Each structure stands twice: as C-alpha cells, then as structure tokens.
Amino acid sequence: MTQSYTLSLAHINDTHSNFEPCRVQFSLNLGQHKLDVTSHSGGYARIGHHITKARQAAAQTNTPFVFLHGGDSFQGTLYFSHFKGKANAHLLNLLAPDAMVIGNHDIDEGNARLAEFAKQIDFPLLAGNMDLSQEDLNKPGCLRGLPNILDYDHEQKRAKYLLKPFHDTTLAIVGITLDQMKEIARPDPDTHFVDAIATTARTVEHLKNQGIKHIIVLSHLGLDQDKRLAAEVEGISLIVGGHTHTLQGDFRALGLSNLPYGEVINNTPIVHAGKYAEVVGLAEITFDAEGKVQSLTGGNYFMLDQHFILSANTTVDNQDYQAVRQQLSQHPNVLWDDADTDIDGVIRDIYKPAIAEMENKVLALVPKNLVHTRLPSKALPHGSEIAPWVSRSMFQEAKLVDPRVNFALHNAGGVRQSVAQGQLTLADVMGQLLPFELPLVKYEIQGQFLYQALESAINAATNNSVRGTGAGSFPYTYGLRYYYDGRRPLGERLFRLEMMQQDSQSLWYPVEPESLYVGVSTSYTAAGKEGYHPLLQARWQESMESLTLPQAFIRFLNRSPNLSDLLSQHVHYTSHSQRMG
C-alpha cells in the first residue's frame, strides 16, 4: 500500500491590518425575492478561534498542522496608520503563524519599517527572492542579517527555506514574492528582487536533490502568476498564495464568486483566502511519498455576525430574516462569530481606544453605495465609482495651492475600498479608503509623455500583450479623458487625449504632444511606479508636502459634506471608448 502523508493547513493573506470584523455584503435569492445582506466577517479574534480549533483537532489525530500568511499584513486600516506595525506584530504573534511571506505593502514604507516589525515577531518572514547582499549594513533599519528573515542566498542563487518535521520525512516551505517589487512598492534602493520563477525552480531542484519531496511555496505573486509558477516548475507540492485578493470557493448562493478552491495546475493545487481577514482558509491535504497531492478538502470560511441587516425592493419581515439565517447556516462555508477572548481583549483594551475618536468624526453623508473596482467592466463600464472623486479632490485641492494645475492623475490601487451608503468617517478615509499618506506632487510635462504614461499604465493593468504589474496601475483622472483601444499596436493604443477647459466640465480640447501641462499625482505615481515611468520625463516635479492624498480628499469633503448634489455631476472622464483587446 502506498504511504500517505496528511497535513492540516490554515491560511490567510492580504489581511491589511483588519483586526476587527470587516463589513461584507451578500445577495441571496429567497423564492422570487432578491435580498441584500449586510454583515461583518472575520477579524483576528474570530480567526484566532478557528485556528486554535483546527490546531487542537490536528493534535488529536497526530496530524501535522501548518498555519501560513500569504503576505500584506501592513496598511489598510487606522491600526496600521496609527501604530505603524506594532499592533500587527503583537496580534500576529497571538495567532502564531508558522511563516509569513513578505508582500509588496509590507515594504511600502521602506526597509526600516519592515525591519522593526521583523524584530518584534516570533515567526519567520520569507522572501526567498529578495536579495539583501548589497544592503548597507551601517544604515538604520537594515534587513540584512536579521535571523528570522529567509531571503535570497546570493552565493547559492536560491531561496533560503524553512524546514519542518513531517511524519517520517521533512516538509519544506519556500517563500517567494513579487520580483516587480521596485515598480509597485518602495523597498530601499540597495534591496533587489530576483526572478521569482527561476529562483523557485533552482530552490525546488536543490530540495529534491536533498531528498526533500514535500514542498510548499508560500507566494505573494497573485493567482495568475501562481498558475504560471505551477505550470513551469515541476515538483511543487502546494502553493499557498496571496496578492490578488482572490476568494476561492463556490459562493454563488451568496452572490459572490465561484472559483475552485485548490485549483490544480500541473499537479500542484493553489489556495488563496480572499482579503482583509474576512475569511480563513482551512484544508486537509493528503500527499503521496513523492510529495504529490492525492486529495485536498476544505475551503474558505466566512465568520459572520449573529445579527445582520436585510434590504430589498419590497418589505422585509421577520420571516424573511429567519429564512436568510437558515440559508446562511446551511451554507457549507459560513461560520459564525465565535472568537478568541484574549485576542478580542487585546484589540479592545490596548489598540481600539486610540482610534475610536477618529471613528466618531463624520466627514460626509454618502447617499448611495459607491463601488470601487480597479478595472472597467460590463457592470461598471466607467470602472470605479469612487476613484474619480478621489482624483477630483486631488485636482481641486492642488489647484487652490497652484492655479496652474490642469489635471489630476491617480492609480486605481491607491484607492483601497468601496464606500458604503451612510456616514463616511475620518477613520473610513484614513484607515480604509485612502490609507497611504502619500504627498501630492505637481509637475509640468509635455503632452506626448501623458499619452505614453496613460497607455503604459493601462497596458500594465490589463496585461494586454504586456507583462504588467496588476490592475492597480489602471489610471483614473480628472481634467483628462482618453480613448484607448487594446487591439491597436503598442504605442498607438491611446489614440485620443483631451484636456478639460478650465472652469468648464463640458468643453474639451485636444492634448498637443509638444504643449506643456501641469498635473498632480501622488508621490508614488509621480515616481514612475507601475507603468507610469513616462511621468519621469516631466520638466520639473515639486512635492506638495503639506497636502497628502487623504488630506486632499478630507478637505474636499469638508467643502461638500453632502455628496448628493455632487453625485449628480458626471465625473467619469477616464473610461471613454476603452477596448482592452
């Protein structure tokens, strides 16, 4: 009989400092009625409860248990903005993962912030293709040489890896992160990232030569790149991923996605667990003696409030409420709000008081849900419903400082969440919607480079015959509108670009290649990240240090606290005639 090796796995990714339960919305069909359900799911205390339960169940059957974090613990809420990683380290230590891979947002504030975090945590940080061999050992906040960072072995040309006892053999965990890190994050200049797939291939080959056949790749590459990794590198037993906020599992009954959990590519299953600590991934996996998966069961599990809100076009009564509760209770991937009381107490008593005041400061009343999606779609042909307002706020607040400003240009990834109907608080903006406190930068640039920047950013967002950086680069503007056709040759896809006549939202004129225009973007975009490198051709750039991205939006809201009137105006100037090919 062939020997089998069973593993109990728990995994999360892209938690982005969402220590408390996150607001979630579902759509359920109840007979002929469609009901919208608003609840809260996840958070560290609920995840902690289910991790402990899974650990205990594994121990009872002598099954090895592994808990992994797929990266991007940082950013996302006021808990990070205020505590700068200290709360992340404390609460992750309480969850006790076996390892975490470094995500792009974990190094968004440079090496020093990540190094401070690494010194506070009790588990290893993996980034097997992060080359620290040239990092200056004398600078403050150096990552090189920290004992719990498993980085790139420059001499051996492979990843450092974590080894764990596994039945009568050994389990290897290899952490691989984005090799495009310099384009989408802000590592220090002396920190480099080596090709992810080539590094993995060399590392897996080395492990196989050592007789190690059970190999998990803990990845922060995103689902598409994980599939490519599995297809191109033989011998990976399992990929546990993150970065693309992918919710795997059949959630059609809740009005959500239906993606296979543990999708198998080239004999390698790939698991992802959504975003914002809304779900926890729990799986039971059986491998053969050669490290190949024989069976994988489990999935992603929402952890919902006991009480929720229903809304519909018709009257909703208690009978509907009970029917929805029964439907949720019967869903195989819905759990309820059991929580670890110790973790809940730490959040409530140590960290919550510092941000409660910001949660009570109302900035605006939002008359309807404003959905944020990075790319346009059939459902949202103009794309995000909130990103254009962020661009407009950048434009208007920058123009008050410098009347020469003609336009604003912002990337989709700089806006992090949709905005729900109702009160919008300072905590919502600073902690969730616009958590990156990036200074605005004004610059003067020729029209030809605007053409290039916009096409390059769209290409990078859509991977339209170009290896891009992800949908976060998609451009949202105010004062500019463009026409893009992905079926055209490179360099000709942005075939029309117009500038708004100052003080008029209805008059537009062509952008001339040789003419000069003054724009405003964040320091991230102006630095040429994620396809925006043509902006580096600006004649001059000047940082507006006193005006950050969230500050601009907050000031904009202070001038117009009731958005009802503004929402009647059409601001989607970015999405005209877009064909992605």
PDB file of C-alpha atoms in Angstrom, residues 192 257 266 279 303 321 350 360 406 511:
ATOM      1  CA  HIS A 192      16.809  43.888  -5.113  1.00  0.00           C
ATOM      2  CA  SER A 257     -17.556  34.291  -6.990  1.00  0.00           C
ATOM      3  CA  ASN A 266       0.431  20.689 -13.334  1.00  0.00           C
ATOM      4  CA  VAL A 279     -12.241  34.532   5.611  1.00  0.00           C
ATOM      5  CA  MET A 303     -17.136  34.138  10.084  1.00  0.00           C
ATOM      6  CA  TYR A 321     -34.872  37.298   8.358  1.00  0.00           C
ATOM      7  CA  ILE A 350      -4.881  48.164  24.029  1.00  0.00           C
ATOM      8  CA  ASN A 360     -16.763  59.136  15.527  1.00  0.00           C
ATOM      9  CA  ASN A 406      -4.646  71.350 -15.419  1.00  0.00           C
ATOM     10  CA  VAL A 511      -3.807  67.497 -25.836  1.00  0.00           C
TER      11      VAL A 511
END
